[in-house]
Coordinates of C-alpha atoms in Angstrom, one line a residue:
X1 CA 123.2 123.7 115.5
X2 CA 119.9 125.2 114.4
X3 CA 118.0 127.3 117.1
X4 CA 115.2 124.7 117.4
X5 CA 117.6 121.9 118.1
X6 CA 119.5 124.0 120.5
X7 CA 116.3 124.9 122.4
X8 CA 115.2 121.3 122.6
X9 CA 118.5 120.0 123.8
X10 CA 118.7 122.7 126.5
X11 CA 115.5 121.7 128.1
X12 CA 117.1 119.1 130.3
X13 CA 119.4 121.7 131.8
X14 CA 116.3 124.0 132.2
X15 CA 114.6 121.2 134.2
X16 CA 117.5 121.0 136.6
X17 CA 116.7 124.5 138.0
X18 CA 112.9 124.1 138.5
X19 CA 110.4 121.9 140.4
X20 CA 109.6 119.2 137.9
X21 CA 106.9 117.8 140.2
X22 CA 104.6 120.8 140.0
X23 CA 101.4 121.0 138.0
X24 CA 102.9 123.9 136.0
X25 CA 105.8 121.7 134.8
X26 CA 103.3 119.3 133.2
X27 CA 102.0 122.3 131.3
X28 CA 105.6 123.2 130.3
X29 CA 106.3 119.7 129.1
X30 CA 103.2 119.5 126.9
X31 CA 104.1 122.9 125.5
X32 CA 107.6 121.7 124.6
X33 CA 106.0 118.8 122.7
X34 CA 103.8 121.2 120.8
X35 CA 106.8 123.4 119.9
X36 CA 108.9 120.3 118.9
X37 CA 106.0 119.3 116.5
X38 CA 105.3 122.8 115.1
X39 CA 108.8 124.4 115.2
X40 CA 109.2 128.1 114.3
X41 CA 106.6 129.7 112.0
X42 CA 107.4 130.1 108.4
X43 CA 105.9 132.0 105.5
X44 CA 104.1 128.8 104.4
X45 CA 101.6 129.5 107.2
X46 CA 98.9 131.9 106.1
X47 CA 99.2 133.9 109.4
X48 CA 102.9 134.4 108.6
X49 CA 102.6 135.0 104.9
X50 CA 104.1 138.5 105.0
X51 CA 106.6 138.1 107.9
X52 CA 109.7 136.0 107.7
X53 CA 111.8 135.2 110.8
X54 CA 114.6 133.5 108.8
X55 CA 117.1 136.3 109.3
X56 CA 116.3 136.5 113.0
X57 CA 116.6 132.8 113.7
X58 CA 120.1 132.6 112.1
X59 CA 121.6 134.2 115.3
X60 CA 123.3 132.0 117.8
X61 CA 121.1 133.0 120.8
X62 CA 122.0 132.4 124.4
X63 CA 119.1 130.4 125.8
X64 CA 120.0 131.0 129.5
X65 CA 121.6 134.3 130.1
X66 CA 123.7 135.0 133.1
X67 CA 122.7 137.8 135.5
X68 CA 124.1 140.3 133.0
X69 CA 125.8 143.6 133.5
X70 CA 124.9 145.8 136.4
X71 CA 122.5 148.6 135.4
X72 CA 122.3 151.9 137.2
X73 CA 119.2 154.1 137.2
X74 CA 121.1 156.8 135.4
X75 CA 121.7 154.4 132.5
X76 CA 118.0 153.7 132.0
X77 CA 116.1 156.6 133.5
X78 CA 115.0 157.8 130.1
X79 CA 113.0 154.7 129.4
X80 CA 110.8 155.1 132.5
X81 CA 107.9 157.5 132.7
X82 CA 108.9 159.5 135.8
X83 CA 106.3 162.2 135.5
X84 CA 104.0 160.2 137.6
X85 CA 104.3 157.8 140.5
X86 CA 104.1 154.2 139.4
X87 CA 104.6 150.6 140.5
X88 CA 107.6 149.1 138.6
X89 CA 108.4 145.5 137.7
X90 CA 111.8 145.6 136.0
X91 CA 113.8 142.8 134.5
X92 CA 117.4 142.8 133.3
X93 CA 118.3 140.0 130.9
X94 CA 115.3 138.1 132.1
X95 CA 116.2 138.4 135.8
X96 CA 114.3 140.5 138.3
X97 CA 115.9 143.8 139.4
X98 CA 114.9 144.7 142.9
X99 CA 117.0 147.8 142.7
X100 CA 115.0 149.3 139.8
X101 CA 111.6 147.9 140.8
X102 CA 108.8 149.0 143.2
X103 CA 106.4 146.2 143.8
X104 CA 103.7 145.7 146.4
X105 CA 101.6 143.0 148.3
X106 CA 99.5 145.6 150.0
X107 CA 95.8 145.2 148.9
X108 CA 97.0 144.3 145.4
X109 CA 99.8 141.9 144.2
X110 CA 102.3 143.4 141.8
X111 CA 105.2 141.0 141.9
X112 CA 107.0 138.1 140.1
X113 CA 105.8 135.1 138.1
X114 CA 108.6 133.1 139.7
X115 CA 107.0 133.7 143.1
X116 CA 103.5 133.0 141.9
X117 CA 104.5 129.7 140.2
X118 CA 106.4 128.4 143.3
X119 CA 104.5 129.6 146.4
X120 CA 101.4 128.0 147.8
X121 CA 99.6 131.3 148.5
X122 CA 99.3 131.9 144.7
X123 CA 98.3 128.4 143.8
X124 CA 94.5 129.1 143.4
X125 CA 95.1 132.0 141.0
X126 CA 97.7 130.0 139.0
X127 CA 95.4 127.0 138.8
X128 CA 92.5 129.1 137.6
X129 CA 94.3 131.4 135.2
X130 CA 97.8 130.4 134.1
X131 CA 97.8 129.2 130.5
X132 CA 94.0 129.2 130.3
X133 CA 93.5 131.7 127.5
X134 CA 96.9 131.6 125.6
X135 CA 96.5 129.5 122.5
X136 CA 99.4 127.2 122.1
X137 CA 100.8 127.9 118.6
X138 CA 104.4 127.9 117.6
X139 CA 105.9 130.7 119.7
X140 CA 103.4 130.7 122.5
X141 CA 104.1 127.1 123.2
X142 CA 107.9 127.9 123.2
X143 CA 107.3 130.6 125.8
X144 CA 105.1 128.3 127.9
X145 CA 107.7 125.5 127.9
X146 CA 110.3 127.9 129.5
X147 CA 107.9 130.0 131.5
X148 CA 109.6 131.0 134.8
X149 CA 109.7 134.8 135.1
X150 CA 107.7 137.9 134.3
X151 CA 105.2 140.2 135.9
X152 CA 102.4 138.8 138.1
X153 CA 99.6 141.3 138.7
X154 CA 96.5 140.4 140.7
X155 CA 93.9 143.1 141.4
X156 CA 91.2 142.0 143.9
X157 CA 87.5 142.9 143.4
X158 CA 86.4 146.5 143.9
X159 CA 89.9 147.9 143.9
X160 CA 90.9 150.8 141.7
X161 CA 94.8 150.8 141.6
X162 CA 95.9 154.2 142.7
X163 CA 98.8 154.5 140.2
X164 CA 99.9 152.8 136.9
X165 CA 102.1 149.8 136.8
X166 CA 105.2 149.8 134.5
X167 CA 106.6 146.5 133.2
X168 CA 110.0 147.0 131.7
X169 CA 112.4 144.4 130.2
X170 CA 116.0 145.5 129.6
X171 CA 118.6 143.5 127.8
X172 CA 122.2 144.5 128.3
X173 CA 124.0 142.7 125.5
X174 CA 126.1 140.7 127.9
X175 CA 125.8 137.9 125.3
X176 CA 126.4 138.3 121.6
X177 CA 122.8 137.3 121.0
X178 CA 120.1 136.9 123.6
X179 CA 116.7 135.1 123.7
X180 CA 114.4 136.3 126.4
X181 CA 110.9 134.9 127.1
X182 CA 109.0 136.9 129.7
X183 CA 105.6 135.5 130.8
X184 CA 103.1 137.9 132.3
X185 CA 99.8 137.1 134.1
X186 CA 97.3 139.9 134.8
X187 CA 94.1 139.1 136.7
X188 CA 91.7 141.9 137.3
X189 CA 88.7 140.9 139.4
X190 CA 85.1 142.2 139.5
X191 CA 84.7 146.0 139.5
X192 CA 88.5 146.5 139.6
X193 CA 90.5 149.0 137.5
X194 CA 94.2 149.0 136.5
X195 CA 96.5 150.9 134.1
X196 CA 99.6 149.2 132.7
X197 CA 102.6 150.5 130.7
X198 CA 104.9 147.9 129.1
X199 CA 108.3 148.4 127.4
X200 CA 111.1 146.2 126.1
X201 CA 114.4 147.9 125.6
X202 CA 117.9 146.8 124.4
X203 CA 120.8 148.8 125.9
X204 CA 123.3 147.7 123.3
X205 CA 123.4 146.9 119.6
X206 CA 123.8 143.1 120.1
X207 CA 121.0 140.9 118.7
X208 CA 117.9 140.3 120.9
X209 CA 114.9 138.2 120.3
X210 CA 112.0 138.7 122.8
X211 CA 109.2 136.2 122.7
X212 CA 106.6 137.4 125.2
X213 CA 103.3 136.0 126.3
X214 CA 100.8 138.0 128.4
X215 CA 97.5 136.7 129.6
X216 CA 94.9 139.3 130.8
X217 CA 91.7 138.3 132.6
X218 CA 89.1 141.0 133.1
X219 CA 86.2 139.9 135.3
X220 CA 82.7 141.5 135.4
X221 CA 82.7 145.3 135.3
X222 CA 86.5 145.4 135.3
X223 CA 88.5 148.1 133.4
X224 CA 92.0 147.5 132.0
X225 CA 94.0 150.2 130.2
X226 CA 97.2 148.7 128.6
X227 CA 99.9 150.7 126.8
X228 CA 102.7 149.0 124.9
X229 CA 105.7 151.2 123.9
X230 CA 107.9 149.6 121.2
X231 CA 110.9 151.8 120.3
X232 CA 113.9 149.5 120.4
X233 CA 117.3 149.1 118.8
X234 CA 117.5 148.1 115.1
X235 CA 119.0 144.7 116.0
X236 CA 116.2 143.9 118.5
X237 CA 113.2 141.7 117.3
X238 CA 110.0 141.2 119.2
X239 CA 107.2 138.7 119.1
X240 CA 104.5 139.9 121.5
X241 CA 101.6 137.5 122.2
X242 CA 98.8 139.0 124.2
X243 CA 95.6 137.1 125.1
X244 CA 92.6 138.9 126.7
X245 CA 89.6 137.1 128.3
X246 CA 86.7 139.4 129.1
X247 CA 83.6 138.9 131.2
X248 CA 80.3 140.8 131.1
X249 CA 80.4 144.7 131.3
X250 CA 84.2 144.8 131.2
X251 CA 86.2 147.3 129.2
X252 CA 89.7 146.5 128.0
X253 CA 91.8 148.8 125.8
X254 CA 95.2 148.0 124.4
X255 CA 97.3 150.8 122.7
X256 CA 100.4 149.6 120.8
X257 CA 103.0 152.2 119.7
X258 CA 105.5 150.6 117.3
X259 CA 108.4 153.0 116.5
X260 CA 111.5 150.9 116.3
X261 CA 113.2 147.5 116.2
X262 CA 114.2 145.1 113.6
X263 CA 111.1 142.8 113.2
X264 CA 108.1 143.4 115.4
X265 CA 105.2 141.0 115.4
X266 CA 102.2 141.8 117.6
X267 CA 99.6 139.0 118.1
X268 CA 96.7 140.6 120.0
X269 CA 93.7 138.3 120.7
X270 CA 90.4 139.2 122.5
X271 CA 87.8 136.8 123.6
X272 CA 84.4 138.2 124.7
X273 CA 82.9 135.8 127.2
X274 CA 79.9 137.8 128.4
X275 CA 77.5 140.5 127.4
X276 CA 77.9 144.3 127.2
X277 CA 81.7 144.0 126.7
X278 CA 83.8 146.7 125.1
X279 CA 87.2 145.8 123.5
X280 CA 89.4 148.6 122.2
X281 CA 92.5 147.9 120.1
X282 CA 94.5 150.9 118.8
X283 CA 97.9 151.4 117.4
X284 CA 100.4 153.8 115.8
X285 CA 103.3 152.5 113.7
X286 CA 106.1 154.9 112.4
X287 CA 109.1 153.1 111.0
X288 CA 111.9 153.6 108.5
X289 CA 115.0 151.9 107.0
X290 CA 114.3 148.1 106.6
X291 CA 112.2 147.9 109.8
X292 CA 109.1 145.6 109.8
X293 CA 106.0 145.7 111.9
X294 CA 103.2 143.1 111.7
X295 CA 100.0 143.7 113.7
X296 CA 97.8 140.5 113.9
X297 CA 94.5 141.1 115.7
X298 CA 91.6 138.9 116.6
X299 CA 88.3 139.9 118.3
X300 CA 86.0 136.9 118.9
X301 CA 82.4 138.0 119.7
X302 CA 81.0 135.0 121.5
X303 CA 77.9 136.5 123.2
X304 CA 75.4 139.2 122.3
X305 CA 75.3 143.0 122.9
X306 CA 79.0 143.6 122.7
X307 CA 81.3 146.1 120.9
X308 CA 84.8 146.2 119.6
X309 CA 86.8 149.1 118.1
X310 CA 90.0 148.7 116.1
X311 CA 91.9 151.7 114.8
X312 CA 95.5 151.3 113.5
X313 CA 97.5 154.0 111.8
X314 CA 100.8 153.4 110.0
X315 CA 103.5 155.7 108.5
X316 CA 106.2 153.9 106.5
X317 CA 109.4 155.4 105.1
X318 CA 112.4 154.1 103.2
X319 CA 112.2 150.3 102.6
X320 CA 110.1 149.6 105.7
X321 CA 107.3 147.1 105.6
X322 CA 104.1 146.9 107.5
X323 CA 101.4 144.2 107.9
X324 CA 97.9 144.6 109.3
X325 CA 95.8 141.4 109.5
X326 CA 92.7 142.2 111.6
X327 CA 90.1 139.5 112.1
X328 CA 86.7 139.8 113.7
X329 CA 84.6 136.7 114.4
X330 CA 80.9 137.0 115.3
X331 CA 79.3 133.9 116.6
X332 CA 75.7 133.0 115.7
X333 CA 74.6 133.7 119.3
X334 CA 76.3 137.1 119.3
X335 CA 73.4 139.2 118.1
X336 CA 73.4 143.0 118.5
X337 CA 77.2 143.1 118.0
X338 CA 78.8 146.4 117.0
X339 CA 82.3 145.7 115.5
X340 CA 84.4 148.5 113.9
X341 CA 87.8 148.0 112.3
X342 CA 89.9 150.6 110.5
X343 CA 93.4 150.6 109.2
X344 CA 94.9 153.7 107.5
X345 CA 98.4 153.9 106.1
X346 CA 100.7 156.6 104.6
X347 CA 103.7 155.6 102.5
X348 CA 106.4 158.3 102.6
X349 CA 108.7 156.4 100.3
X350 CA 107.9 154.7 97.0
X351 CA 109.9 151.7 98.3
X352 CA 107.9 151.3 101.5
X353 CA 105.3 148.5 101.6
X354 CA 102.1 147.7 103.5
X355 CA 100.1 144.4 103.3
X356 CA 96.6 144.8 104.8
X357 CA 94.1 142.0 105.2
X358 CA 91.0 143.0 107.2
X359 CA 88.6 140.0 107.8
X360 CA 85.1 139.6 109.0
X361 CA 83.5 136.2 109.8
X362 CA 79.9 136.9 110.7
X363 CA 77.4 134.1 111.6
X364 CA 74.8 136.4 113.3
X365 CA 72.2 138.4 111.3
X366 CA 71.5 141.3 113.6
X367 CA 74.9 143.1 113.8
X368 CA 76.7 146.2 112.8
X369 CA 80.1 145.4 111.5
X370 CA 82.4 147.4 109.3
X371 CA 86.0 147.4 108.2
X372 CA 88.1 149.6 106.1
X373 CA 91.7 150.1 104.9
X374 CA 93.4 153.0 103.1
X375 CA 96.9 153.3 101.7
X376 CA 98.1 156.6 100.3
X377 CA 100.5 159.5 100.5
X378 CA 100.4 162.9 102.2
X379 CA 97.9 165.5 100.9
X380 CA 99.9 167.7 98.5
X381 CA 97.2 170.4 98.5
X382 CA 97.4 170.6 102.3
X383 CA 101.2 170.8 102.2
X384 CA 101.0 173.6 99.6
X385 CA 98.5 175.5 101.8
X386 CA 100.8 175.4 104.8
X387 CA 103.8 176.5 102.7
X388 CA 101.9 179.5 101.6
X389 CA 101.5 180.4 105.2
X390 CA 105.1 180.2 106.0
X391 CA 105.3 176.6 107.4
X392 CA 108.5 174.9 106.0
X393 CA 107.7 171.7 104.1
X394 CA 109.5 169.4 106.6
X395 CA 107.4 170.8 109.5
X396 CA 104.3 170.7 107.3
X397 CA 104.7 167.0 106.6
X398 CA 105.3 166.4 110.3
X399 CA 102.1 168.2 111.3
X400 CA 100.1 166.3 108.7
X401 CA 101.5 163.0 110.0
X402 CA 100.9 163.9 113.6
X403 CA 97.3 164.9 112.7
X404 CA 96.9 161.6 110.9
X405 CA 97.9 159.6 114.0
X406 CA 96.1 161.8 116.5
X407 CA 92.8 159.9 116.5
X408 CA 94.7 157.1 118.3
X409 CA 96.5 159.5 120.7
X410 CA 93.2 161.1 121.7
X411 CA 92.1 157.9 123.5
X412 CA 95.1 157.6 125.7
X413 CA 93.9 158.2 129.2
X414 CA 97.2 158.8 131.0
X415 CA 98.4 162.4 130.2
X416 CA 102.1 161.5 130.9
X417 CA 101.9 158.6 128.4
X418 CA 100.3 160.8 125.8
X419 CA 103.1 163.4 126.3
X420 CA 105.8 160.7 126.0
X421 CA 104.3 159.3 122.8
X422 CA 104.0 162.8 121.4
X423 CA 107.7 163.4 121.9
X424 CA 108.6 160.0 120.4
X425 CA 106.5 160.8 117.3
X426 CA 108.2 164.2 117.0
X427 CA 111.6 162.5 117.3
X428 CA 110.6 159.9 114.7
X429 CA 109.5 162.6 112.3
X430 CA 112.6 164.6 112.9
X431 CA 111.0 167.8 114.0
X432 CA 110.0 169.8 117.1
X433 CA 106.2 169.8 116.9
X434 CA 106.3 172.6 119.4
X435 CA 103.5 171.5 121.8
X436 CA 102.8 168.9 124.3
X437 CA 99.7 167.1 125.4

């Protein structure tokens, strides 16, 4: 049985475990109909021209995992950022782990989507925000149809969250192949500020497909700093769908660090619904082997006097492939827009590939918009210069690649996250850079 048919036939069993009379379930049913009509994306779609899921979809995924193997902190400690105190929302095989988590309902809500979807106290927020910005395409509709669990974060107005929030999804490999579909909702009200760190991690070499949807709402004057760390097993594939709705004077930044996994697809969509908004999208990709990373970004400038900044760096070795498809839309009313988009790539191997497609759709006449893309190799003159000063060629290459990626690292606001990413980069490059940030 193909995966699509397996999913559709399992929906009746899914309904047996939920409240089918809720308003949310009507949304789920509509989403299932959309998925049934659209199916999984193929390379015939322009947006998926360079990314094929055929090999991933051949696996016989378990749609509903059991609770999974017990996980001790010692087994997963390395995946947490322990240098700082954080709230933690942790899931194992799609199930909430109270043992590994630290949530709160004191002033702010850092808890579970399952609670928010089923308890009356959360109903106003769910009615106002759930599934309001997520665009129901192939995989987003699939996630919506089975939306039950994930992180629910609600920051009231004028609150600056005192410590970052970590969202971590572990898969144990208790099934030969596992499909997990976390659904996250993050609502940051007026004048509030929050920092979020997200990671998805397989603990075995069994196949995993994670289809994630995250909705972020930033009200007036809100600030959201979001960091995604993607450094998974070679048999783990990820489709990450993030939708951001911003109101006037808000600042939202999303940093995506893609260092591992089989096929990784990041769909990052920003919608600027107000004036004096700043949207920041940055990423570093370092992959090897036959790994594949596809960054699909959209910034929609709807109203005037707003800015957006995109800066993505890619380093590709062996037979790895990368995709960058960045789109900026400027509405006719969005005068005085300043939109910047840059994508720079280094191919370490002659067999590595990058497909880049920067796009601008500008309907206003008083704007500053730019985009650029470069694909090249390391500077041989700089390498020669360092060798003449006693730096071995391996370390010299690593330093050049680190310097290449550093423009993205410079904007990371959490020192402990910057330090962790620096170490991951050094590990990917196979050297000891010899300093920390």
